[in-house]
Amino acid sequence: MTATPVLAGRALVAGYGGRPVLDGIDIELRPGEVLCLIGHNGAGKTTLVKALFGLVPLGAGEVQLDGRPLARPTPAALAAAGVAYVPEGRGIFPGLTVDETLRMAAWAACVPAAERGARLDWVLGILPRLREFGGRRAGTLSGGEQQMVSIGRALLGRPRCLLMDEPSIGLAPKLFQDLLRPIRALQQATGMSVLLVEQNVHEALKISDRVLAMKSGAIIREAAPAELADNARLMELY
Ligand code: ATP
């Protein structure tokens, strides 16, 4: 029997200005897996992740947590249930220092004041390089460093489910692995579930358990990463 998904979308329809992008999508994020969502530009990957996190209103369908439908899938409801979202483009405030960014995130994640220090140390233990630039304004960091801040911020709530939208944008493969390897290690140690949207498919598949390919607002294929190791197979999906 398959375990109840941590997070699921059922028959999701969503779009912009009355134009649907998602065309009745079903998706399940299972406990303790890294699920990689791939697909060409404009396929609807970001829209799907945003719909799951309550950032795009649903035209139809429902978002489920632990098998139960959410009456109102809002970012606040999902965050309170242990889901964290790392947006495409990092979404950090360039004028704040990294320390300020992380302290603000701890507050926003409702970490009790007495626990904030320990929680920050926990995140810095996972992403130790964050210690090197604590006093720097986030806007002065490189793309990869900013991405690390964005992921660190998402981890502060100790999520059981992490949604990441194209964390590799602008990063060399080595930097991508430096960034994602600690997340994979954390996921394996804690059983966290991760939904990873990626264009950098070869690198993403190295740390994924399952792959979904999207095209024109629909899921067109589910595969194990090994099935897509062959370039020709992968190209069929694009
Ligand atoms: P990419 O890999 O390029 O980020 P994607 O697969 O994440 O692409 P989406 O960003 O979900 O795709 O976009 C799906 C479709 O929705 C595209 O046609 C895009 O132009 C459109 N779209 C995305 N955001 C908006 C918006 N805010 N308003 C109107 N249309 C949008």
CSV table of C-alpha atoms and ligand atoms in Angstrom, one decimal:
chain,number,residue,atom,x,y,z
A,1,MET,CA,0.0,0.0,0.0
A,2,THR,CA,1.3,3.5,-0.8
A,3,ALA,CA,1.7,5.8,2.1
A,4,THR,CA,-0.6,8.8,2.4
A,5,PRO,CA,1.0,11.7,0.6
A,6,VAL,CA,2.2,14.6,2.8
A,7,LEU,CA,1.0,17.1,0.2
A,8,ALA,CA,-1.2,16.5,-2.8
A,9,GLY,CA,-3.0,18.4,-5.5
A,10,ARG,CA,-6.2,16.8,-6.9
A,11,ALA,CA,-7.6,17.8,-10.2
A,12,LEU,CA,-6.0,21.2,-9.9
A,13,VAL,CA,-7.1,23.9,-12.3
A,14,ALA,CA,-5.3,27.3,-12.0
A,15,GLY,CA,-4.1,30.1,-14.2
A,16,TYR,CA,-4.0,33.8,-14.6
A,17,GLY,CA,-6.6,36.3,-15.7
A,18,GLY,CA,-9.1,33.6,-16.6
A,19,ARG,CA,-6.6,31.7,-18.8
A,20,PRO,CA,-6.0,28.3,-17.2
A,21,VAL,CA,-2.5,27.0,-17.1
A,22,LEU,CA,-3.0,23.9,-15.0
A,23,ASP,CA,-5.4,21.6,-16.7
A,24,GLY,CA,-6.7,19.3,-13.9
A,25,ILE,CA,-3.4,18.2,-12.5
A,26,ASP,CA,-3.0,15.4,-9.9
A,27,ILE,CA,0.3,15.4,-8.0
A,28,GLU,CA,1.4,13.6,-4.8
A,29,LEU,CA,4.4,14.3,-2.7
A,30,ARG,CA,5.1,11.2,-0.6
A,31,PRO,CA,6.7,11.0,2.8
A,32,GLY,CA,10.5,11.1,2.7
A,33,GLU,CA,11.0,11.5,-1.0
A,34,VAL,CA,12.6,14.1,-3.2
A,35,LEU,CA,10.2,14.5,-6.1
A,36,CYS,CA,11.7,16.4,-9.1
A,37,LEU,CA,9.4,18.3,-11.4
A,38,ILE,CA,10.8,19.0,-14.9
A,39,GLY,CA,9.5,20.4,-18.1
A,40,HIS,CA,10.2,23.1,-20.7
A,41,ASN,CA,9.9,26.8,-20.1
A,42,GLY,CA,6.3,27.8,-19.6
A,43,ALA,CA,5.1,24.3,-18.9
A,44,GLY,CA,3.4,25.4,-15.7
A,45,LYS,CA,5.8,24.1,-13.1
A,46,THR,CA,6.0,27.3,-11.1
A,47,THR,CA,2.2,27.7,-11.3
A,48,LEU,CA,1.8,24.2,-9.9
A,49,VAL,CA,4.1,24.8,-7.0
A,50,LYS,CA,2.4,28.1,-6.3
A,51,ALA,CA,-1.0,26.5,-6.5
A,52,LEU,CA,0.1,23.9,-4.0
A,53,PHE,CA,1.3,26.6,-1.6
A,54,GLY,CA,-1.8,28.8,-2.0
A,55,LEU,CA,-0.1,31.5,-4.0
A,56,VAL,CA,-2.3,31.1,-7.1
A,57,PRO,CA,-6.1,30.7,-6.6
A,58,LEU,CA,-7.6,27.5,-7.6
A,59,GLY,CA,-10.3,27.4,-10.3
A,60,ALA,CA,-11.1,23.9,-9.4
A,61,GLY,CA,-9.6,20.9,-7.5
A,62,GLU,CA,-8.2,20.8,-4.0
A,63,VAL,CA,-4.9,20.8,-2.1
A,64,GLN,CA,-4.6,18.0,0.5
A,65,LEU,CA,-2.3,17.7,3.5
A,66,ASP,CA,-1.8,14.2,4.9
A,67,GLY,CA,-4.8,13.1,2.8
A,68,ARG,CA,-7.2,15.7,4.1
A,69,PRO,CA,-8.4,18.6,1.9
A,70,LEU,CA,-7.5,22.1,3.0
A,71,ALA,CA,-10.6,24.3,3.1
A,72,ARG,CA,-8.5,27.3,2.2
A,73,PRO,CA,-5.0,26.6,0.9
A,74,THR,CA,-3.2,29.8,1.9
A,75,PRO,CA,0.5,30.2,2.4
A,76,ALA,CA,-0.2,30.8,6.1
A,77,ALA,CA,-2.2,27.6,6.5
A,78,LEU,CA,0.5,25.6,4.6
A,79,ALA,CA,3.4,27.1,6.6
A,80,ALA,CA,1.6,26.4,9.9
A,81,ALA,CA,1.3,22.7,8.7
A,82,GLY,CA,5.0,22.5,8.1
A,83,VAL,CA,5.3,23.3,4.5
A,84,ALA,CA,8.0,25.8,3.4
A,85,TYR,CA,8.5,27.4,0.0
A,86,VAL,CA,11.7,28.6,-1.6
A,87,PRO,CA,10.5,30.8,-4.5
A,88,GLU,CA,12.1,31.1,-7.9
A,89,GLY,CA,14.4,34.1,-7.9
A,90,ARG,CA,15.1,33.7,-4.2
A,91,GLY,CA,12.8,36.4,-2.9
A,92,ILE,CA,15.2,37.9,-0.4
A,93,PHE,CA,15.3,41.5,0.7
A,94,PRO,CA,18.6,42.9,-0.7
A,95,GLY,CA,18.9,45.6,1.9
A,96,LEU,CA,18.8,43.3,4.9
A,97,THR,CA,21.8,41.5,6.2
A,98,VAL,CA,21.8,37.8,6.3
A,99,ASP,CA,21.5,37.8,10.1
A,100,GLU,CA,18.5,40.1,9.9
A,101,THR,CA,17.0,38.0,7.2
A,102,LEU,CA,17.3,34.8,9.3
A,103,ARG,CA,16.1,36.5,12.5
A,104,MET,CA,13.1,37.8,10.7
A,105,ALA,CA,12.4,34.4,9.2
A,106,ALA,CA,12.6,32.8,12.7
A,107,TRP,CA,10.0,35.3,13.9
A,108,ALA,CA,7.8,34.8,10.9
A,109,ALA,CA,8.0,31.0,11.4
A,110,CYS,CA,6.7,31.6,15.0
A,111,VAL,CA,9.8,30.0,16.5
A,112,PRO,CA,9.4,30.8,20.3
A,113,ALA,CA,11.9,33.5,21.3
A,114,ALA,CA,13.7,31.2,23.7
A,115,GLU,CA,14.4,28.7,20.9
A,116,ARG,CA,15.5,31.1,18.2
A,117,GLY,CA,19.2,30.9,18.9
A,118,ALA,CA,19.2,27.1,18.9
A,119,ARG,CA,17.1,27.0,15.7
A,120,LEU,CA,19.5,29.4,14.0
A,121,ASP,CA,22.4,27.2,15.0
A,122,TRP,CA,20.6,24.2,13.6
A,123,VAL,CA,20.3,25.9,10.2
A,124,LEU,CA,23.9,27.1,10.3
A,125,GLY,CA,24.9,23.5,11.0
A,126,ILE,CA,23.1,22.4,7.8
A,127,LEU,CA,24.4,25.3,5.7
A,128,PRO,CA,27.6,26.3,7.5
A,129,ARG,CA,28.7,28.7,4.8
A,130,LEU,CA,25.9,31.1,6.0
A,131,ARG,CA,28.1,31.9,9.0
A,132,GLU,CA,30.7,33.5,6.6
A,133,PHE,CA,28.3,36.2,5.4
A,134,GLY,CA,26.0,36.9,8.4
A,135,GLY,CA,26.8,40.6,8.5
A,136,ARG,CA,26.6,41.2,4.7
A,137,ARG,CA,23.6,42.7,3.0
A,138,ALA,CA,21.9,40.0,1.0
A,139,GLY,CA,21.9,42.0,-2.2
A,140,THR,CA,25.7,42.0,-2.2
A,141,LEU,CA,25.9,38.2,-2.2
A,142,SER,CA,26.5,36.0,-5.3
A,143,GLY,CA,23.5,34.2,-6.8
A,144,GLY,CA,24.4,30.9,-5.1
A,145,GLU,CA,25.0,32.6,-1.7
A,146,GLN,CA,21.6,34.3,-2.0
A,147,GLN,CA,20.0,31.0,-2.8
A,148,MET,CA,21.6,29.5,0.3
A,149,VAL,CA,20.1,32.3,2.4
A,150,SER,CA,16.7,31.7,0.8
A,151,ILE,CA,16.9,28.0,1.6
A,152,GLY,CA,18.2,28.7,5.1
A,153,ARG,CA,15.3,31.0,5.7
A,154,ALA,CA,12.9,28.2,4.6
A,155,LEU,CA,14.5,25.7,6.9
A,156,LEU,CA,14.1,27.9,10.0
A,157,GLY,CA,10.6,26.6,10.5
A,158,ARG,CA,12.0,23.0,10.5
A,159,PRO,CA,9.6,22.1,7.7
A,160,ARG,CA,8.5,18.5,7.0
A,161,CYS,CA,7.9,19.5,3.4
A,162,LEU,CA,10.1,21.8,1.4
A,163,LEU,CA,9.0,23.2,-2.0
A,164,MET,CA,11.9,24.6,-4.1
A,165,ASP,CA,11.4,26.4,-7.3
A,166,GLU,CA,14.5,26.2,-9.5
A,167,PRO,CA,17.2,26.8,-6.9
A,168,SER,CA,19.9,26.1,-9.5
A,169,ILE,CA,19.1,29.2,-11.7
A,170,GLY,CA,22.3,30.9,-12.6
A,171,LEU,CA,24.5,28.3,-10.7
A,172,ALA,CA,27.3,26.2,-12.1
A,173,PRO,CA,26.7,22.4,-11.6
A,174,LYS,CA,29.3,22.2,-8.8
A,175,LEU,CA,27.6,25.1,-6.9
A,176,PHE,CA,24.3,23.4,-7.4
A,177,GLN,CA,25.5,20.2,-5.8
A,178,ASP,CA,27.1,22.2,-2.9
A,179,LEU,CA,23.8,23.8,-2.3
A,180,LEU,CA,21.6,20.7,-2.7
A,181,ARG,CA,23.7,18.1,-1.1
A,182,PRO,CA,23.1,19.3,2.5
A,183,ILE,CA,19.4,19.4,1.7
A,184,ARG,CA,19.5,15.8,0.5
A,185,ALA,CA,21.4,14.8,3.6
A,186,LEU,CA,18.9,16.6,5.8
A,187,GLN,CA,16.0,15.0,4.0
A,188,GLN,CA,17.5,11.6,4.4
A,189,ALA,CA,18.2,12.1,8.1
A,190,THR,CA,14.8,13.6,8.9
A,191,GLY,CA,12.4,12.1,6.4
A,192,MET,CA,11.5,15.5,5.1
A,193,SER,CA,9.7,15.5,1.7
A,194,VAL,CA,11.0,17.8,-1.0
A,195,LEU,CA,9.4,19.0,-4.2
A,196,LEU,CA,12.2,20.3,-6.5
A,197,VAL,CA,11.4,22.2,-9.7
A,198,GLU,CA,14.4,22.1,-11.9
A,199,GLN,CA,15.6,22.9,-15.4
A,200,ASN,CA,19.1,21.6,-14.5
A,201,VAL,CA,17.8,18.1,-15.0
A,202,HIS,CA,21.0,16.1,-14.8
A,203,GLU,CA,22.1,17.6,-11.5
A,204,ALA,CA,18.6,17.4,-10.1
A,205,LEU,CA,18.2,13.7,-10.9
A,206,LYS,CA,21.3,12.9,-8.9
A,207,ILE,CA,19.5,13.8,-5.7
A,208,SER,CA,15.9,12.8,-6.6
A,209,ASP,CA,13.8,9.7,-5.9
A,210,ARG,CA,11.1,10.2,-8.5
A,211,VAL,CA,10.5,12.5,-11.5
A,212,LEU,CA,7.4,14.1,-13.0
A,213,ALA,CA,7.6,15.7,-16.4
A,214,MET,CA,5.2,18.5,-17.3
A,215,LYS,CA,4.1,19.8,-20.6
A,216,SER,CA,1.5,22.4,-21.5
A,217,GLY,CA,-0.1,22.4,-18.0
A,218,ALA,CA,-0.3,18.6,-17.6
A,219,ILE,CA,1.9,15.9,-16.2
A,220,ILE,CA,3.0,13.8,-19.1
A,221,ARG,CA,5.3,11.2,-17.5
A,222,GLU,CA,6.4,9.8,-14.2
A,223,ALA,CA,9.8,8.1,-14.0
A,224,ALA,CA,12.6,6.9,-11.8
A,225,PRO,CA,15.7,9.1,-12.2
A,226,ALA,CA,17.6,6.2,-13.7
A,227,GLU,CA,15.1,5.8,-16.5
A,228,LEU,CA,16.0,9.4,-17.6
A,229,ALA,CA,19.7,9.0,-17.4
A,230,ASP,CA,19.8,8.4,-21.1
A,231,ASN,CA,19.7,11.8,-22.9
A,232,ALA,CA,17.5,10.5,-25.7
A,233,ARG,CA,14.8,9.4,-23.2
A,234,LEU,CA,15.0,12.8,-21.5
A,235,MET,CA,14.7,14.7,-24.8
A,236,GLU,CA,11.5,12.9,-25.7
A,237,LEU,CA,9.9,14.8,-22.8
A,238,TYR,CA,10.9,18.2,-24.1
B,1,ATP,P1,9.9,28.3,-16.4
B,1,ATP,O1,10.6,27.0,-16.4
B,1,ATP,O2,10.2,29.2,-17.6
B,1,ATP,O3,9.9,29.0,-15.1
B,1,ATP,P2,7.3,27.2,-15.8
B,1,ATP,O4,7.1,25.8,-16.2
B,1,ATP,O5,7.6,27.4,-14.3
B,1,ATP,O6,8.3,27.9,-16.7
B,1,ATP,P3,5.0,29.0,-15.3
B,1,ATP,O7,5.9,30.0,-14.8
B,1,ATP,O8,4.2,28.2,-14.4
B,1,ATP,O9,5.9,27.9,-16.2
B,1,ATP,O10,4.2,29.6,-16.5
B,1,ATP,C1,3.1,28.8,-17.2
B,1,ATP,C2,2.4,29.8,-18.1
B,1,ATP,O11,1.7,30.8,-17.3
B,1,ATP,C3,3.3,30.5,-19.1
B,1,ATP,O12,2.6,30.6,-20.3
B,1,ATP,C4,3.4,31.9,-18.4
B,1,ATP,O13,3.6,32.9,-19.4
B,1,ATP,C5,2.1,32.1,-17.7
B,1,ATP,N1,2.2,32.9,-16.5
B,1,ATP,C6,3.1,32.7,-15.5
B,1,ATP,N2,2.9,33.6,-14.5
B,1,ATP,C7,2.0,34.5,-15.0
B,1,ATP,C8,1.4,35.7,-14.5
B,1,ATP,N3,1.7,36.2,-13.3
B,1,ATP,N4,0.4,36.3,-15.2
B,1,ATP,C9,0.1,35.8,-16.4
B,1,ATP,N5,0.6,34.7,-17.0
B,1,ATP,C10,1.5,34.0,-16.3
